[in-house]
C-alpha positions as semicolon CSV with decimal commas, in nm:
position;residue;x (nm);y (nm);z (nm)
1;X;-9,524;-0,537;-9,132
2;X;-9,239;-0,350;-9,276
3;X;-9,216;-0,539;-9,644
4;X;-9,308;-0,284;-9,896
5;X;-9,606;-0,450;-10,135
6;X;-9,457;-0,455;-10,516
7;X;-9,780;-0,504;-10,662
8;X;-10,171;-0,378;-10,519
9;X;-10,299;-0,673;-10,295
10;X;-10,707;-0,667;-10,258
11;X;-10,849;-0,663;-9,921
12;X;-10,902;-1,021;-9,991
13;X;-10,601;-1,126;-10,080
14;X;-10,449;-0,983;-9,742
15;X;-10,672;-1,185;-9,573
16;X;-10,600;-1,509;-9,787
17;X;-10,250;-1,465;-9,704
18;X;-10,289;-1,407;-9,336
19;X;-10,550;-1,672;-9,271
20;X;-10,298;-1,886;-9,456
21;X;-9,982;-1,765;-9,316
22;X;-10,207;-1,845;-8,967
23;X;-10,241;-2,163;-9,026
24;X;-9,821;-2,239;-9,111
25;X;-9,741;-2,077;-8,777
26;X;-9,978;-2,332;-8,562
27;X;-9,848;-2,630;-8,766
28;X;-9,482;-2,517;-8,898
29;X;-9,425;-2,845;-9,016
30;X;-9,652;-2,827;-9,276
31;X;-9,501;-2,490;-9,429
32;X;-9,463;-2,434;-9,722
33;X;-9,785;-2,637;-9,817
34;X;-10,151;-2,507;-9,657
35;X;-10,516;-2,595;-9,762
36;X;-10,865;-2,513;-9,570
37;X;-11,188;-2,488;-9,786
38;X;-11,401;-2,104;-9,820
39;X;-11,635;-2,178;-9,545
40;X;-11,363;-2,196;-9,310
41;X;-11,146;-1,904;-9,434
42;X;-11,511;-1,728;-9,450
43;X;-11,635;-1,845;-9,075
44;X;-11,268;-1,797;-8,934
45;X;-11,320;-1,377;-9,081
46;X;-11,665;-1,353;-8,920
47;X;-11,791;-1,303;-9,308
48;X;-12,115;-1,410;-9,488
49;X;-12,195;-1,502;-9,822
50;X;-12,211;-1,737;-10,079
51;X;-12,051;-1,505;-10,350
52;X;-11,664;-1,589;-10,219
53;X;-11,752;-1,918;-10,396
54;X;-11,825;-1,848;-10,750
55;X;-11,543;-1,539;-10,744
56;X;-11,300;-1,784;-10,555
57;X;-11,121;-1,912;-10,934
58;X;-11,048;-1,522;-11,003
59;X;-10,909;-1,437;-10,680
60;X;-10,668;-1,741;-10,691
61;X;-10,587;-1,698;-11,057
62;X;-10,474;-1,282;-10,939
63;X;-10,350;-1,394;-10,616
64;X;-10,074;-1,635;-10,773
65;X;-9,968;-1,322;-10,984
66;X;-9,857;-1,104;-10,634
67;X;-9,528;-1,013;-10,505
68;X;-9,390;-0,905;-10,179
69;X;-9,091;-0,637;-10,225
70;X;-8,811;-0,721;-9,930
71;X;-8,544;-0,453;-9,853
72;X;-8,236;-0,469;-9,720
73;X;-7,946;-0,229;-9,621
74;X;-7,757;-0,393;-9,941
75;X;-8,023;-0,507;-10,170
76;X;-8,364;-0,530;-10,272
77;X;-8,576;-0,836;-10,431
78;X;-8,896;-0,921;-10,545
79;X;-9,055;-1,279;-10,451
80;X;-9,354;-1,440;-10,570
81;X;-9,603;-1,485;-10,248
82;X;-9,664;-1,854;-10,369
83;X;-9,525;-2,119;-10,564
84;X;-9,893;-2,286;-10,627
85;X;-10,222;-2,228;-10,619
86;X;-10,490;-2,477;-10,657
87;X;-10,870;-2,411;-10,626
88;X;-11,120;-2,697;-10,686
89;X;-11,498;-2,756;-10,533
90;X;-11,463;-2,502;-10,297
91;X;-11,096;-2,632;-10,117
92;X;-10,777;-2,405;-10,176
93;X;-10,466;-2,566;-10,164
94;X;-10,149;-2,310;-10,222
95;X;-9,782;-2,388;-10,165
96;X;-9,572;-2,066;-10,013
97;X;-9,243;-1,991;-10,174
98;X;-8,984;-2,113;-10,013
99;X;-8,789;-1,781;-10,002
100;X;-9,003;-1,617;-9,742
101;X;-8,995;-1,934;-9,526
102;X;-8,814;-1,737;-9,265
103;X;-9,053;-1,439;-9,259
104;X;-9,359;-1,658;-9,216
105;X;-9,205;-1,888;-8,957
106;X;-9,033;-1,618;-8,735
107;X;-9,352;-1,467;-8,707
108;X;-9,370;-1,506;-8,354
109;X;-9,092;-1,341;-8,175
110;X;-9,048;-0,962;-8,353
111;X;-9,350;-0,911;-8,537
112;X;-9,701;-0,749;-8,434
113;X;-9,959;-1,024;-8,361
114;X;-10,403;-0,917;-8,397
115;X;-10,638;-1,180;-8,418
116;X;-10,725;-1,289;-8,795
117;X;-11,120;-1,174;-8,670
118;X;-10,999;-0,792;-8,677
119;X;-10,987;-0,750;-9,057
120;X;-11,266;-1,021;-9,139
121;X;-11,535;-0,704;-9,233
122;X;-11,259;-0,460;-9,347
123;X;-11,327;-0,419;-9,725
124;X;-11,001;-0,214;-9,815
125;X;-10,638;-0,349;-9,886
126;X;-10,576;-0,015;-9,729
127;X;-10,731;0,009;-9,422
128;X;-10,618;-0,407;-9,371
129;X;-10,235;-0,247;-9,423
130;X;-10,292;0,077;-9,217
131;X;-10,445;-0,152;-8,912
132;X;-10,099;-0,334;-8,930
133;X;-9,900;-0,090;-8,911
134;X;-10,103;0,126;-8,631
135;X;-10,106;-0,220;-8,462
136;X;-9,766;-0,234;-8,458
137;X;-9,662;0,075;-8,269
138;X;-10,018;0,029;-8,010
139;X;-9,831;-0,012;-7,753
140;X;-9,657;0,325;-7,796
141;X;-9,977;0,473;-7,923
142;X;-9,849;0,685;-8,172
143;X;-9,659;0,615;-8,523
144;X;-9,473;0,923;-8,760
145;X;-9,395;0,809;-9,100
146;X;-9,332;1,000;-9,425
147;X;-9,614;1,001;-9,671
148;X;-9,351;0,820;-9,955
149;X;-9,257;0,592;-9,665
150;X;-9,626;0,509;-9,646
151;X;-9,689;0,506;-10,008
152;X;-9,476;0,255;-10,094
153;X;-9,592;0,023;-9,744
154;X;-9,922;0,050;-9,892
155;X;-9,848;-0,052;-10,284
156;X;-10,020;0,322;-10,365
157;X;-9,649;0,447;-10,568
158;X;-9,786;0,545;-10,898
159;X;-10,156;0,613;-10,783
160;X;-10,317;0,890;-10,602
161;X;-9,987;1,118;-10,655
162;X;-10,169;1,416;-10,504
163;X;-10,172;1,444;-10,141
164;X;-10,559;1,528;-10,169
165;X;-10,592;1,225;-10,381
166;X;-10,407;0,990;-10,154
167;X;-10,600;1,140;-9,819
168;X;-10,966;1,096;-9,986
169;X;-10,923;0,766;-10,144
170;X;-10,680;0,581;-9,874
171;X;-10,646;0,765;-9,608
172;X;-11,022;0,861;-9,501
173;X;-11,132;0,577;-9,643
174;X;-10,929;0,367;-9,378
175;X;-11,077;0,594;-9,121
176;X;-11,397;0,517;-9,188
């Protein structure tokens, strides 16, 4: 929940990568390799429609392109999400990089768990980010960060660099 996003992630990528990141953690032994076909990443999302299909090749061809940015006290790197993505007749097969093997295995123990259903209608990368990290302090029921903290959780450094800007177009948006 903490990784800062290097590049913009769509609403549906998010959810490609958590459906898919899903499906490592209930059969490990498969990792880094995952497949499932649209219907299923559509029915498991509680979402209609028979445009996913013919957009499907676009998404994967941007979706292979995205980066996570990890953090350390000593250093900082950038990792490719995947190694492969393959798309064909409706069936997507990817391949995770190996590098974040670790951060999609040891999901279990430290991080925040929702059920993939929760962000199945949300249409925002935004609001899909801001629900993770809200979920994440539930418990406690409140969360204070710094709006450049927040920024760069969200992928939004370079956009929206007014405060108005940012609250309009992420912020309220999310709300909604």
């Amino acid at each position: 929940m903490e990784a800062y996003y290097d590049t913009d992630l769509t609403a549906t990528e998010h959810k490609i990568l958590r459906y898919a990141a899903g499906k490592v953690k209930d059969n490990p032994e498969s990792f880094p390799k995952v497949s499932f076909t649209v219907h299923e990443f559509l029915s498991a999302g509680g979402v209609s429609g028979d445009g996913y299909y013919s957009r499907f090749y676009k998404i994967a061809d941007e979706l292979s392109k995205k980066r996570i940015k990890i953090k350390t006290e000593k250093s900082t790197g950038w990792i490719p999400w995947l190694a492969s993505l393959f798309y064909e007749d409706g069936e997507v097969q990817l391949t995770f990089n190996t590098v974040i093997k670790e951060l999609l295995l040891d999901l279990d123990g430290q991080f925040t768990k929702y059920d993939y259903k929760h962000i199945g209608n949300m249409r925002s990368a935004y609001t899909i980010r801001l629900f993770e990290l809200l979920k994440q302090y539930a418990p406690i029921g409140k969360r204070r960060l710094r709006v450049d903290v927040l920024r760069n959780m969200l992928g939004t450094e370079g956009k929206y660099k007014q405060y108005g800007q940012f609250k309009l177009r992420v912020l309220k948006q999310a709300q909604k």
